[in-house]
Short mmCIF file of C-alpha atoms in Angstrom, two decimals:
data_model
loop_
_atom_site.label_atom_id
_atom_site.label_comp_id
_atom_site.label_asym_id
_atom_site.label_seq_id
_atom_site.Cartn_x
_atom_site.Cartn_y
_atom_site.Cartn_z
CA UNK A 5 -3.64 -102.55 -11.27
CA UNK A 6 -6.49 -100.14 -12.02
CA UNK A 7 -8.93 -102.75 -10.70
CA UNK A 8 -7.00 -102.94 -7.42
CA UNK A 9 -7.00 -99.16 -7.07
CA UNK A 10 -10.71 -98.87 -7.82
CA UNK A 11 -11.45 -101.77 -5.45
CA UNK A 12 -9.43 -100.14 -2.70
CA UNK A 13 -11.24 -96.81 -3.25
CA UNK A 14 -14.62 -98.57 -3.13
CA UNK A 15 -13.73 -100.28 0.15
CA UNK A 16 -12.55 -97.00 1.66
CA UNK A 17 -15.70 -95.23 0.47
CA UNK A 18 -17.92 -97.92 1.97
CA UNK A 19 -16.04 -97.75 5.26
CA UNK A 20 -16.32 -93.95 5.28
CA UNK A 21 -20.07 -94.10 4.60
CA UNK A 22 -20.53 -96.70 7.36
CA UNK A 23 -18.57 -94.57 9.87
CA UNK A 24 -20.59 -91.48 8.87
CA UNK A 25 -23.87 -93.33 9.31
CA UNK A 26 -22.84 -94.62 12.74
CA UNK A 27 -21.79 -91.11 13.77
CA UNK A 28 -25.05 -89.60 12.51
CA UNK A 29 -27.09 -92.24 14.35
CA UNK A 30 -25.18 -91.66 17.58
CA UNK A 31 -25.64 -87.90 17.29
CA UNK A 32 -29.36 -88.33 16.71
CA UNK A 33 -29.65 -90.55 19.76
CA UNK A 34 -27.78 -88.18 22.05
CA UNK A 35 -29.64 -85.13 20.76
CA UNK A 36 -33.08 -86.49 21.70
CA UNK A 37 -34.72 -84.23 24.29
CA UNK A 38 -34.64 -85.66 27.78
CA UNK A 39 -37.97 -86.42 29.41
CA UNK A 40 -38.72 -84.35 32.48
CA UNK A 41 -38.75 -86.47 35.63
CA UNK A 42 -42.20 -87.31 37.00
CA UNK A 43 -42.86 -84.97 39.91
CA UNK A 44 -43.40 -86.57 43.30
CA UNK A 45 -47.06 -86.11 44.28
CA UNK A 46 -47.56 -83.71 47.15
CA UNK A 47 -49.37 -85.44 50.02
CA UNK A 48 -52.67 -83.92 51.16
CA UNK A 49 -52.25 -81.79 54.26
CA UNK A 50 -53.08 -83.69 57.43
CA UNK A 51 -56.41 -82.77 58.99
CA UNK A 52 -56.43 -82.02 62.70
CA UNK A 53 -58.95 -84.49 64.10
CA UNK A 54 -58.42 -83.58 67.75
CA UNK A 55 -61.42 -82.45 69.80
CA UNK A 56 -60.94 -80.07 72.69
CA UNK A 57 -64.19 -80.76 74.51
CA UNK A 58 -65.73 -83.51 76.64
CA UNK A 59 -67.98 -86.18 75.14
CA UNK A 60 -70.69 -88.16 76.90
CA UNK A 61 -70.61 -91.87 77.67
CA UNK A 62 -72.79 -93.94 75.31
CA UNK A 63 -76.27 -94.80 76.60
CA UNK A 64 -76.54 -98.31 78.04
CA UNK A 65 -80.07 -98.28 79.49
CA UNK A 66 -83.43 -99.60 78.34
CA UNK A 67 -83.62 -99.35 74.55
CA UNK A 68 -87.42 -99.49 74.53
CA UNK A 69 -87.64 -96.07 76.22
CA UNK A 70 -86.98 -94.30 72.90
CA UNK A 71 -90.28 -95.59 71.51
CA UNK A 72 -92.20 -93.25 73.78
CA UNK A 73 -95.57 -91.86 72.79
CA UNK A 74 -95.69 -88.61 70.81
CA UNK A 75 -91.93 -88.57 70.17
CA UNK A 76 -92.46 -88.48 66.41
CA UNK A 77 -94.84 -85.53 66.71
CA UNK A 78 -92.56 -83.58 69.06
CA UNK A 79 -89.53 -84.04 66.81
CA UNK A 80 -91.64 -83.56 63.67
CA UNK A 81 -89.78 -86.55 62.28
CA UNK A 82 -91.72 -86.56 59.00
CA UNK A 83 -90.57 -82.98 58.38
CA UNK A 84 -87.02 -84.01 59.31
CA UNK A 85 -87.10 -86.74 56.65
CA UNK A 86 -88.53 -84.31 54.10
CA UNK A 87 -85.71 -81.87 54.86
CA UNK A 88 -83.11 -84.61 54.33
CA UNK A 89 -84.72 -85.68 51.06
CA UNK A 90 -85.61 -89.13 52.39
CA UNK A 91 -88.17 -90.70 50.07
CA UNK A 92 -89.04 -93.99 48.43
CA UNK A 93 -85.90 -95.74 47.12
CA UNK A 94 -83.58 -93.68 49.38
CA UNK A 95 -80.61 -95.26 51.12
CA UNK A 96 -80.47 -93.99 54.69
CA UNK A 97 -78.13 -94.42 57.66
CA UNK A 98 -79.39 -94.09 61.23
CA UNK A 99 -76.20 -93.36 63.20
CA UNK A 100 -76.46 -94.32 66.86
CA UNK A 101 -79.60 -96.29 66.10
CA UNK A 102 -80.15 -97.46 69.70
CA UNK A 103 -83.38 -99.43 69.75
CA UNK A 104 -84.15 -98.67 66.10
CA UNK A 105 -86.89 -96.06 66.65
CA UNK A 106 -85.91 -93.90 63.68
CA UNK A 107 -84.67 -96.94 61.74
CA UNK A 108 -88.20 -98.39 61.71
CA UNK A 109 -89.78 -95.06 60.69
CA UNK A 110 -87.28 -94.54 57.86
CA UNK A 111 -87.75 -98.15 56.76
CA UNK A 112 -91.42 -97.49 56.08
CA UNK A 113 -90.65 -94.21 54.27
CA UNK A 114 -88.09 -95.68 51.82
CA UNK A 115 -90.11 -98.81 51.04
CA UNK A 116 -88.97 -102.19 49.75
CA UNK A 117 -86.72 -100.66 47.09
CA UNK A 118 -84.91 -98.49 49.65
CA UNK A 119 -82.43 -99.36 52.37
CA UNK A 120 -81.86 -98.32 55.98
CA UNK A 121 -78.58 -98.99 57.76
CA UNK A 122 -78.95 -99.14 61.54
CA UNK A 123 -75.49 -98.20 62.80
CA UNK A 124 -74.41 -98.56 66.42
CA UNK A 125 -71.29 -99.37 68.43
CA UNK A 126 -73.28 -101.55 70.85
CA UNK A 127 -73.79 -105.22 70.10
CA UNK A 128 -76.86 -105.08 72.36
CA UNK A 129 -78.40 -102.43 70.08
CA UNK A 130 -77.58 -104.41 66.94
CA UNK A 131 -79.19 -107.54 68.42
CA UNK A 132 -82.23 -105.56 69.58
CA UNK A 133 -82.79 -104.10 66.10
CA UNK A 134 -82.31 -107.51 64.46
CA UNK A 135 -85.14 -108.85 66.64
CA UNK A 136 -87.26 -105.80 65.86
CA UNK A 137 -86.60 -106.25 62.15
CA UNK A 138 -87.96 -109.82 62.26
CA UNK A 139 -90.89 -108.98 64.54
CA UNK A 140 -92.04 -106.03 62.40
CA UNK A 141 -91.12 -107.63 59.03
CA UNK A 142 -88.80 -104.78 58.05
CA UNK A 143 -86.68 -106.56 55.44
CA UNK A 144 -85.00 -103.40 54.10
CA UNK A 145 -83.03 -102.84 57.32
CA UNK A 146 -79.38 -103.82 57.65
CA UNK A 147 -77.63 -103.57 61.01
CA UNK A 148 -74.02 -102.39 61.18
CA UNK A 149 -71.74 -102.80 64.20
CA UNK A 150 -69.56 -99.69 64.08
CA UNK A 151 -66.54 -98.50 66.09
CA UNK A 152 -66.08 -95.29 68.06
CA UNK A 153 -64.43 -93.57 65.06
CA UNK A 154 -65.88 -95.35 62.01
CA UNK A 155 -69.50 -96.09 60.98
CA UNK A 156 -68.26 -99.02 58.85
CA UNK A 157 -70.39 -98.14 55.83
CA UNK A 158 -69.36 -98.99 52.28
CA UNK A 159 -68.35 -96.29 49.81
CA UNK A 160 -71.26 -94.46 48.14
CA UNK A 161 -73.81 -96.57 50.01
CA UNK A 162 -76.12 -93.88 51.49
CA UNK A 163 -77.99 -90.79 50.27
CA UNK A 164 -79.00 -89.37 53.65
CA UNK A 165 -77.78 -89.73 57.23
CA UNK A 166 -79.39 -88.81 60.54
CA UNK A 167 -77.44 -88.63 63.80
CA UNK A 168 -80.25 -88.34 66.33
CA UNK A 169 -79.33 -87.35 69.91
CA UNK A 170 -76.06 -89.26 69.54
CA UNK A 171 -73.47 -86.79 68.28
CA UNK A 172 -72.49 -85.79 71.84
CA UNK A 173 -71.52 -89.43 72.49
CA UNK A 174 -69.13 -89.78 69.53
CA UNK A 175 -65.66 -89.84 71.09
CA UNK A 176 -63.80 -89.00 67.86
CA UNK A 177 -66.32 -86.91 65.89
CA UNK A 178 -63.98 -85.50 63.22
CA UNK A 179 -62.48 -88.94 62.49
CA UNK A 180 -65.97 -90.42 62.50
CA UNK A 181 -67.33 -87.87 60.04
CA UNK A 182 -64.27 -88.21 57.79
CA UNK A 183 -64.92 -91.96 57.64
CA UNK A 184 -68.61 -91.31 56.98
CA UNK A 185 -67.87 -88.87 54.13
CA UNK A 186 -66.94 -91.45 51.41
CA UNK A 187 -69.97 -93.57 52.31
CA UNK A 188 -72.30 -90.77 51.22
CA UNK A 189 -73.32 -90.08 47.64
CA UNK A 190 -72.41 -86.72 46.10
CA UNK A 191 -74.96 -84.15 47.23
CA UNK A 192 -76.07 -86.40 50.10
CA UNK A 193 -77.38 -84.71 53.25
CA UNK A 194 -76.29 -85.25 56.84
CA UNK A 195 -78.66 -84.25 59.63
CA UNK A 196 -77.61 -83.81 63.26
CA UNK A 197 -80.27 -83.43 65.94
CA UNK A 198 -78.88 -82.83 69.39
CA UNK A 199 -79.34 -80.78 72.54
CA UNK A 200 -77.42 -77.70 73.59
CA UNK A 201 -74.90 -78.67 76.26
CA UNK A 202 -71.26 -78.83 77.27
CA UNK A 203 -70.48 -82.22 75.72
CA UNK A 204 -70.32 -84.22 78.93
CA UNK A 205 -73.97 -83.66 79.87
CA UNK A 206 -75.60 -85.48 76.94
CA UNK A 207 -75.61 -82.34 74.85
CA UNK A 208 -73.14 -80.36 72.75
CA UNK A 209 -72.91 -76.74 71.64
CA UNK A 210 -73.92 -76.58 67.99
CA UNK A 211 -70.90 -74.42 67.15
CA UNK A 212 -68.69 -77.45 67.86
CA UNK A 213 -70.77 -79.61 65.53
CA UNK A 214 -70.52 -77.05 62.72
CA UNK A 215 -66.76 -76.71 63.14
CA UNK A 216 -66.12 -80.46 63.33
CA UNK A 217 -68.31 -81.22 60.29
CA UNK A 218 -66.49 -78.53 58.30
CA UNK A 219 -63.11 -80.02 59.24
CA UNK A 220 -64.39 -83.40 58.04
CA UNK A 221 -65.23 -81.94 54.62
CA UNK A 222 -68.96 -81.23 54.91
CA UNK A 223 -70.63 -77.98 53.87
CA UNK A 224 -73.09 -76.42 56.31
CA UNK A 225 -76.52 -75.95 54.70
CA UNK A 226 -79.10 -74.85 57.26
CA UNK A 227 -80.09 -74.76 60.93
CA UNK A 228 -83.63 -75.53 62.15
CA UNK A 229 -85.25 -75.29 65.58
CA UNK A 230 -88.60 -76.98 64.89
CA UNK A 231 -87.55 -80.31 66.42
CA UNK A 232 -88.40 -79.25 69.99
CA UNK A 233 -90.71 -76.57 71.33
CA UNK A 234 -88.36 -75.62 74.17
CA UNK A 235 -85.71 -74.69 71.56
CA UNK A 236 -83.14 -76.75 73.49
CA UNK A 237 -82.81 -79.21 70.62
CA UNK A 238 -81.42 -78.09 67.28
CA UNK A 239 -81.37 -79.63 63.82
CA UNK A 240 -78.33 -78.97 61.63
CA UNK A 241 -78.07 -80.03 57.99
CA UNK A 242 -74.78 -80.53 56.13
CA UNK A 243 -74.05 -81.53 52.56
CA UNK A 244 -71.40 -83.59 50.81
CA UNK A 245 -70.35 -81.59 47.74
#
């Protein structure tokens, strides 16, 4: 009889211990601190890319006219390249390359270990520069057929960019510069040489250029007027931080 009683007590004790353990486990599970929900990322504010000014129609004339005598001296193009930090090994983009006048000059400056991207929206210009590249044995040139709002350059592919007498023709300048931004290396310099004008007369007020570049993310560095003696042409330099 005593054995039965002790057996029954042992069973009850085991059951009690089991119930207590289950209760303790459940309490521990429910008392775990809840993880805070992952916050939804806030989207970057949209940038206003609209442009409230006229732009000029792209040039469609004789591409050879840009290779006129003394142009390099008048623009002080060697000084322009120095200002933009273009040297041997540099990767350079010539935006609105036209007949490749600056492309060829930059090609010789950067040497075989450098690279020059001749960017234009005109297939005729791209073909013209391809022929020039072969004729002048400029193997470090790569032509790029762009669109009106995108230079079509790969990310981190250029150290310096020159937009020479072309900015006034870019129909969507803020969009264009925003698409150019990731293609430039950190600290890379963007140079804009253009003529004072209204936008529709193959010139653009430099205040518009400064504002549009700022909206695209570039920092204004300096303004120069040595590119033309009549002071009609200006040279603006911007930086990618």
